[in-house]
Short mmCIF file of C-alpha atoms in Angstrom, two decimals:
data_model
loop_
_atom_site.label_atom_id
_atom_site.label_comp_id
_atom_site.label_asym_id
_atom_site.label_seq_id
_atom_site.Cartn_x
_atom_site.Cartn_y
_atom_site.Cartn_z
CA MET A 1 9.57 27.33 -17.62
CA ARG A 2 7.19 26.33 -14.84
CA VAL A 3 7.17 22.66 -13.85
CA GLY A 4 4.59 20.59 -12.00
CA ILE A 5 5.11 17.07 -10.67
CA VAL A 6 2.47 14.35 -10.78
CA GLY A 7 3.10 11.84 -8.00
CA ALA A 8 4.56 12.37 -4.54
CA GLY A 9 6.28 9.02 -4.02
CA THR A 10 9.93 8.04 -4.34
CA MET A 11 10.37 9.12 -7.94
CA GLY A 12 8.43 12.34 -7.48
CA THR A 13 10.79 13.23 -4.64
CA VAL A 14 13.88 12.28 -6.66
CA HIS A 15 12.72 14.31 -9.65
CA ALA A 16 11.90 17.31 -7.47
CA ALA A 17 15.48 17.41 -6.19
CA ALA A 18 16.75 17.19 -9.76
CA TRP A 19 14.52 20.00 -11.01
CA ALA A 20 15.98 22.26 -8.33
CA THR A 21 19.31 22.16 -10.21
CA THR A 22 17.81 23.44 -13.47
CA GLY A 23 16.58 26.87 -14.46
CA ALA A 24 13.00 25.70 -14.10
CA ASP A 25 10.52 27.09 -11.60
CA LEU A 26 8.94 24.18 -9.72
CA VAL A 27 5.46 25.41 -8.85
CA GLY A 28 3.40 22.47 -7.64
CA VAL A 29 2.69 18.83 -6.94
CA VAL A 30 -0.45 16.79 -7.52
CA ALA A 31 -1.10 13.24 -6.34
CA LYS A 32 -4.12 10.99 -5.86
CA ASN A 33 -5.34 13.50 -3.26
CA ARG A 34 -4.08 16.69 -1.69
CA ALA A 35 -3.16 14.97 1.59
CA THR A 36 -0.74 12.73 -0.32
CA ALA A 37 0.84 15.65 -2.16
CA GLN A 38 0.99 18.00 0.84
CA PRO A 39 4.16 16.72 2.59
CA LEU A 40 6.29 16.93 -0.57
CA ALA A 41 4.77 20.28 -1.54
CA GLU A 42 5.53 21.72 1.90
CA ALA A 43 9.11 20.43 1.76
CA LEU A 44 9.56 22.13 -1.62
CA GLY A 45 7.69 25.29 -0.72
CA VAL A 46 5.21 24.85 -3.59
CA THR A 47 1.46 24.32 -3.98
CA ALA A 48 -0.22 20.96 -3.41
CA TYR A 49 -2.92 20.77 -6.07
CA GLU A 50 -6.19 18.94 -5.63
CA ASP A 51 -6.86 18.46 -9.32
CA TYR A 52 -4.57 17.57 -12.25
CA GLN A 53 -6.30 20.07 -14.54
CA ASP A 54 -5.58 22.87 -12.07
CA LEU A 55 -1.89 21.94 -12.15
CA LEU A 56 -1.87 21.83 -15.96
CA ALA A 57 -3.31 25.33 -16.08
CA THR A 58 -0.30 26.73 -14.22
CA VAL A 59 2.70 24.95 -15.79
CA ASP A 60 4.69 24.69 -19.02
CA ILE A 61 6.10 21.22 -18.29
CA VAL A 62 4.44 18.34 -16.45
CA ASP A 63 6.63 15.62 -14.93
CA VAL A 64 4.70 12.35 -14.65
CA CYS A 65 5.95 10.22 -11.73
CA ALA A 66 2.67 8.40 -11.18
CA PRO A 67 2.06 4.62 -11.41
CA SER A 68 2.71 3.21 -14.88
CA ASP A 69 -0.91 2.40 -15.72
CA LEU A 70 -1.74 6.12 -15.41
CA HIS A 71 0.95 7.34 -17.82
CA LYS A 72 -1.13 7.23 -20.99
CA GLU A 73 -4.09 9.24 -19.72
CA LEU A 74 -1.93 11.80 -17.92
CA VAL A 75 0.27 12.36 -20.98
CA LEU A 76 -2.72 12.61 -23.33
CA GLN A 77 -4.29 15.25 -21.09
CA ALA A 78 -1.01 17.18 -20.93
CA ALA A 79 -0.67 17.11 -24.72
CA GLU A 80 -4.26 18.31 -25.13
CA ALA A 81 -3.43 21.19 -22.78
CA GLY A 82 -0.33 22.05 -24.85
CA LYS A 83 2.18 21.14 -22.13
CA HIS A 84 5.60 19.56 -22.59
CA VAL A 85 5.97 16.21 -20.81
CA VAL A 86 8.64 14.39 -18.88
CA CYS A 87 7.42 10.87 -18.13
CA GLU A 88 8.98 8.19 -15.96
CA LYS A 89 9.60 4.81 -17.54
CA PRO A 90 8.02 2.78 -18.92
CA ILE A 91 6.42 5.13 -21.41
CA ALA A 92 3.34 2.88 -21.28
CA LEU A 93 2.34 -0.70 -20.58
CA THR A 94 1.69 -1.54 -24.24
CA VAL A 95 3.19 -0.51 -27.56
CA GLU A 96 -0.22 0.67 -28.74
CA ASP A 97 -0.61 3.04 -25.78
CA GLY A 98 2.93 4.35 -26.24
CA GLU A 99 2.24 5.02 -29.92
CA ALA A 100 -0.89 6.97 -29.00
CA MET A 101 1.07 9.08 -26.50
CA ILE A 102 3.84 9.89 -28.97
CA GLU A 103 1.37 10.78 -31.71
CA ALA A 104 -0.66 13.01 -29.38
CA CYS A 105 2.45 14.96 -28.35
CA GLU A 106 3.63 15.27 -31.95
CA GLN A 107 0.23 16.54 -33.11
CA ALA A 108 0.07 19.02 -30.21
CA GLY A 109 3.59 20.28 -30.94
CA VAL A 110 4.88 19.49 -27.45
CA ARG A 111 8.00 17.56 -26.42
CA LEU A 112 7.88 14.14 -24.77
CA PHE A 113 10.90 12.90 -22.82
CA VAL A 114 10.89 9.46 -21.18
CA GLY A 115 13.12 8.80 -18.15
CA MET A 116 15.42 5.99 -19.32
CA VAL A 117 17.88 7.09 -16.66
CA VAL A 118 20.40 4.25 -17.04
CA ARG A 119 21.66 6.00 -20.17
CA PHE A 120 22.78 8.83 -17.88
CA PHE A 121 24.75 6.68 -15.42
CA PRO A 122 28.45 7.41 -16.05
CA GLN A 123 29.53 3.77 -16.20
CA TYR A 124 26.86 2.83 -18.74
CA LEU A 125 27.49 5.97 -20.79
CA ALA A 126 31.25 5.39 -20.76
CA ALA A 127 30.82 1.80 -21.92
CA GLN A 128 28.47 2.87 -24.72
CA ARG A 129 31.01 5.40 -25.95
CA VAL A 130 33.76 2.76 -25.97
CA VAL A 131 31.53 0.40 -27.95
CA ALA A 132 30.41 3.13 -30.38
CA ALA A 133 34.04 4.08 -31.02
CA GLY A 134 34.80 0.49 -31.99
CA LYS A 135 37.43 0.07 -29.28
CA ILE A 136 36.33 -3.49 -28.42
CA GLY A 137 35.57 -4.42 -32.01
CA ASP A 138 32.27 -6.04 -32.98
CA VAL A 139 30.02 -6.74 -29.98
CA GLY A 140 29.34 -10.45 -29.62
CA VAL A 141 27.82 -11.04 -26.18
CA MET A 142 26.40 -8.78 -23.48
CA ARG A 143 25.38 -9.75 -19.95
CA LEU A 144 23.31 -7.20 -18.03
CA LYS A 145 22.08 -7.59 -14.46
CA ARG A 146 19.64 -5.53 -12.35
CA VAL A 147 18.39 -7.06 -9.11
CA SER A 148 16.61 -5.50 -6.16
CA TYR A 149 14.01 -6.10 -3.51
CA GLN A 150 10.29 -5.96 -4.21
CA PRO A 151 9.41 -2.25 -4.43
CA ILE A 152 6.64 -0.98 -2.20
CA GLY A 153 3.94 1.21 -3.67
CA ASP A 154 0.65 2.56 -2.37
CA GLU A 155 -2.13 0.01 -2.84
CA GLY A 156 0.49 -2.55 -3.82
CA TRP A 157 0.56 -1.31 -7.41
CA PHE A 158 4.07 -2.60 -8.17
CA ALA A 159 2.96 -6.16 -7.44
CA ASP A 160 -0.03 -5.78 -9.75
CA GLU A 161 1.19 -6.51 -13.28
CA ALA A 162 -1.88 -4.81 -14.72
CA ARG A 163 -0.63 -1.57 -13.16
CA SER A 164 3.17 -1.82 -13.22
CA GLY A 165 3.84 -4.28 -16.02
CA GLY A 166 5.70 -6.40 -13.49
CA LEU A 167 9.40 -7.10 -13.35
CA LEU A 168 9.96 -6.94 -17.12
CA LEU A 169 8.39 -3.52 -17.71
CA ASP A 170 9.34 -1.87 -14.43
CA ILE A 171 12.97 -2.72 -13.74
CA MET A 172 14.29 -4.81 -16.66
CA ILE A 173 13.08 -2.19 -19.16
CA HIS A 174 16.28 -0.24 -18.45
CA ASP A 175 18.61 -3.03 -19.52
CA LEU A 176 16.48 -3.99 -22.51
CA ASP A 177 16.80 -0.38 -23.66
CA TYR A 178 20.53 -0.30 -22.95
CA ALA A 179 21.15 -3.57 -24.79
CA ARG A 180 19.38 -2.17 -27.86
CA TRP A 181 21.40 1.06 -27.58
CA LEU A 182 24.61 -0.95 -27.85
CA GLY A 183 23.52 -3.84 -30.04
CA GLY A 184 21.02 -2.29 -32.45
CA GLU A 185 17.68 -3.73 -33.42
CA VAL A 186 16.49 -6.91 -31.73
CA GLN A 187 15.23 -9.77 -33.90
CA ARG A 188 14.36 -12.51 -31.43
CA VAL A 189 13.47 -12.67 -27.73
CA TYR A 190 13.35 -15.66 -25.40
CA ALA A 191 12.50 -15.45 -21.69
CA ARG A 192 12.24 -17.67 -18.64
CA SER A 193 11.20 -16.74 -15.12
CA ILE A 194 10.61 -18.04 -11.63
CA ARG A 195 8.11 -16.55 -9.22
CA ALA A 196 8.18 -17.37 -5.52
CA GLY A 197 4.71 -16.31 -4.51
CA GLU A 198 1.22 -16.28 -5.84
CA ALA A 199 -0.77 -13.34 -7.17
CA ASP A 200 1.78 -10.84 -5.89
CA ALA A 201 5.14 -10.55 -7.61
CA ALA A 202 7.28 -11.14 -4.51
CA GLY A 203 10.32 -13.18 -5.44
CA ASP A 204 10.21 -12.53 -9.18
CA TYR A 205 13.31 -13.49 -11.16
CA ALA A 206 13.70 -13.54 -14.96
CA LEU A 207 16.26 -14.14 -17.69
CA VAL A 208 15.73 -12.65 -21.13
CA THR A 209 17.89 -13.62 -24.11
CA LEU A 210 18.05 -11.22 -27.05
CA ARG A 211 19.31 -11.96 -30.56
CA PHE A 212 20.24 -8.85 -32.56
CA ALA A 213 20.11 -8.31 -36.30
CA SER A 214 23.90 -8.03 -36.18
CA GLY A 215 24.15 -11.58 -34.82
CA ALA A 216 25.17 -10.41 -31.33
CA MET A 217 23.41 -11.75 -28.24
CA ALA A 218 22.49 -10.37 -24.82
CA LEU A 219 21.52 -12.09 -21.58
CA VAL A 220 19.49 -9.77 -19.38
CA GLU A 221 18.96 -10.80 -15.75
CA GLY A 222 16.42 -9.13 -13.50
CA GLY A 223 15.07 -9.84 -10.07
CA TRP A 224 12.83 -8.65 -7.28
CA ALA A 225 14.19 -11.37 -5.05
CA TYR A 226 16.83 -9.79 -2.81
CA PRO A 227 16.59 -8.68 0.85
CA PRO A 228 15.32 -5.16 1.54
CA GLY A 229 17.88 -2.48 0.83
CA VAL A 230 19.78 -4.38 -1.86
CA PHE A 231 20.07 -2.92 -5.36
CA ARG A 232 22.78 -4.39 -7.58
CA THR A 233 23.60 -3.83 -11.22
CA SER A 234 26.37 -5.00 -13.51
CA PHE A 235 27.40 -5.49 -17.12
CA ASP A 236 29.88 -7.50 -19.16
CA ILE A 237 30.25 -6.55 -22.82
CA ALA A 238 32.45 -8.80 -24.97
CA GLY A 239 33.64 -7.70 -28.39
CA SER A 240 36.00 -9.16 -30.96
CA THR A 241 38.99 -7.21 -29.57
CA GLY A 242 38.13 -6.55 -25.95
CA VAL A 243 35.82 -6.78 -22.95
CA LEU A 244 34.17 -4.19 -20.69
CA GLU A 245 33.15 -5.06 -17.14
CA TRP A 246 31.50 -3.18 -14.31
CA ARG A 247 29.65 -4.08 -11.10
CA SER A 248 27.92 -1.72 -8.73
CA ASP A 249 29.57 -3.43 -5.76
CA ASP A 250 33.00 -2.46 -7.09
CA SER A 251 34.63 0.84 -6.22
CA GLU A 252 36.67 0.94 -9.43
CA PRO A 253 35.52 2.55 -12.67
CA VAL A 254 34.68 0.45 -15.71
CA LYS A 255 37.34 -2.20 -16.29
CA THR A 256 38.62 -2.50 -19.84
CA PHE A 257 40.52 -5.50 -21.18
CA LEU A 258 41.88 -5.16 -24.70
CA LYS A 259 43.84 -7.67 -26.71
CA ASP A 260 46.42 -4.99 -27.34
CA SER A 261 46.62 -3.41 -24.33
CA ASP A 262 19.80 -1.09 7.69
CA ASP A 263 16.18 -1.09 9.13
CA HIS A 264 15.06 2.05 7.29
CA VAL A 265 14.68 0.86 3.73
CA ALA A 266 13.40 3.04 0.91
CA ARG A 267 9.98 2.03 -0.41
CA VAL A 268 11.42 1.72 -3.91
CA GLY A 269 14.99 0.70 -4.73
CA VAL A 270 16.80 3.39 -6.71
CA PRO A 271 20.29 2.75 -8.11
CA THR A 272 22.92 5.18 -6.90
CA SER A 273 26.08 6.57 -8.41
CA ALA A 274 29.33 7.30 -6.61
CA VAL A 275 30.07 10.32 -8.79
CA ALA A 276 29.24 13.91 -7.86
CA ASP A 277 26.68 14.36 -10.63
CA ASP A 278 23.55 12.37 -9.84
CA PRO A 279 22.24 10.57 -12.98
CA PHE A 280 18.65 11.64 -12.29
CA THR A 281 19.88 15.23 -12.12
CA LEU A 282 21.82 14.85 -15.37
CA GLU A 283 18.74 13.30 -16.99
CA LEU A 284 16.38 16.14 -16.09
CA GLN A 285 18.96 18.81 -16.87
CA HIS A 286 19.27 17.25 -20.32
CA ALA A 287 15.48 17.12 -20.75
CA TYR A 288 15.11 20.73 -19.63
CA ARG A 289 17.81 21.99 -22.03
CA GLY A 290 16.21 20.07 -24.87
CA ILE A 291 12.79 21.58 -24.21
CA VAL A 292 14.01 25.15 -23.65
CA HIS A 293 16.35 25.21 -26.66
CA ASP A 294 14.35 22.83 -28.88
CA GLU A 295 17.30 20.44 -29.06
CA PRO A 296 17.05 16.70 -29.75
CA PHE A 297 17.00 14.33 -26.78
CA SER A 298 19.76 11.73 -26.54
CA VAL A 299 17.10 9.09 -25.84
CA THR A 300 13.88 9.50 -27.78
CA ALA A 301 10.33 8.55 -26.92
CA ARG A 302 10.51 5.99 -29.74
CA ASP A 303 13.60 4.45 -28.10
CA ALA A 304 11.50 4.07 -24.95
CA LEU A 305 8.71 2.58 -27.07
CA GLU A 306 11.05 -0.04 -28.56
CA ALA A 307 12.08 -1.09 -25.05
CA VAL A 308 8.38 -1.72 -24.31
CA ARG A 309 8.11 -3.72 -27.55
CA ILE A 310 11.01 -5.95 -26.45
CA ALA A 311 9.53 -6.34 -22.94
CA GLN A 312 6.16 -7.29 -24.43
CA ALA A 313 7.88 -9.90 -26.59
CA ALA A 314 9.55 -11.29 -23.44
CA ARG A 315 6.16 -11.55 -21.74
CA SER A 316 4.80 -13.37 -24.79
CA SER A 317 7.77 -15.73 -24.65
CA LEU A 318 7.06 -16.46 -20.99
CA ALA A 319 3.46 -17.26 -21.86
CA SER A 320 4.25 -19.50 -24.82
CA GLY A 321 7.46 -21.07 -23.58
CA GLY A 322 9.15 -20.36 -26.91
CA PRO A 323 11.07 -17.57 -28.63
CA VAL A 324 9.32 -14.56 -30.16
CA THR A 325 10.46 -12.98 -33.41
CA LEU A 326 10.12 -9.20 -33.73
CA GLU A 327 9.08 -7.66 -37.02
CA ALA A 328 11.61 -5.28 -38.55
CA GLY A 329 10.85 -1.59 -38.18
#
């Protein structure tokens, strides 16, 4: 399988390193212009393409690491060309666009994998397995936190909600997806936020409360309000017979409590893992195996779409000042 990467920024670089651990043949990079793609292409020893269509003509899989507002068009073109797709989160900026992307890939008979990488972090995966096994009983309350500094993108695209979806769709999308993975379908969403700044999103902070069909609740905290270089995540998951806790600042693994028993800062904050297997590597190895062997993905494109639906509901709640009820199904 020949792979081409779209986008030469932080995530394009991270994905390139991950692809090197698979059986894929990384053949090229394309970005907004060849000069942007050239440094990464030279580092990888591959071709820097001038045109996206030229890249599509040479690959079997396209890995979309471009700004979020470009995802739909890039994926639709890949599907039309009969290419499998790996796409960074969010799948799209609206549910309607995500639906169109999924349908196009299904009709073209190509696979679509969306990079909800938090599901591949060992602490989050371990906690999900404990919950799924019923070891902490019925989940009642979850608290999820993901805070960082304002990411830096070319042309300031992260700060432009029309391009990135803002805090909710760019960074909090991970925890909205994870909460649904553990808690099931979401019935009601309520959100509040504070923004220290004007048109740009510098200093964004938001709280999103989720009510699940099961009766469980989740409080999801997200922020682009920390000093450069900071990226912190944590979770607390309380069930009827136990509690799970983890914080990225801790050196210990997930804690289980049962009743019975510098100056150079990356342009975009990326969470890290202390374990040998990098989660981004595990994610793309999983995607590659699924495509090559026609195996199901552990996180589907429709899972990624539901996370966008929840994030959209949170944005509606911010606009109205009241809760938003999601329709079943």
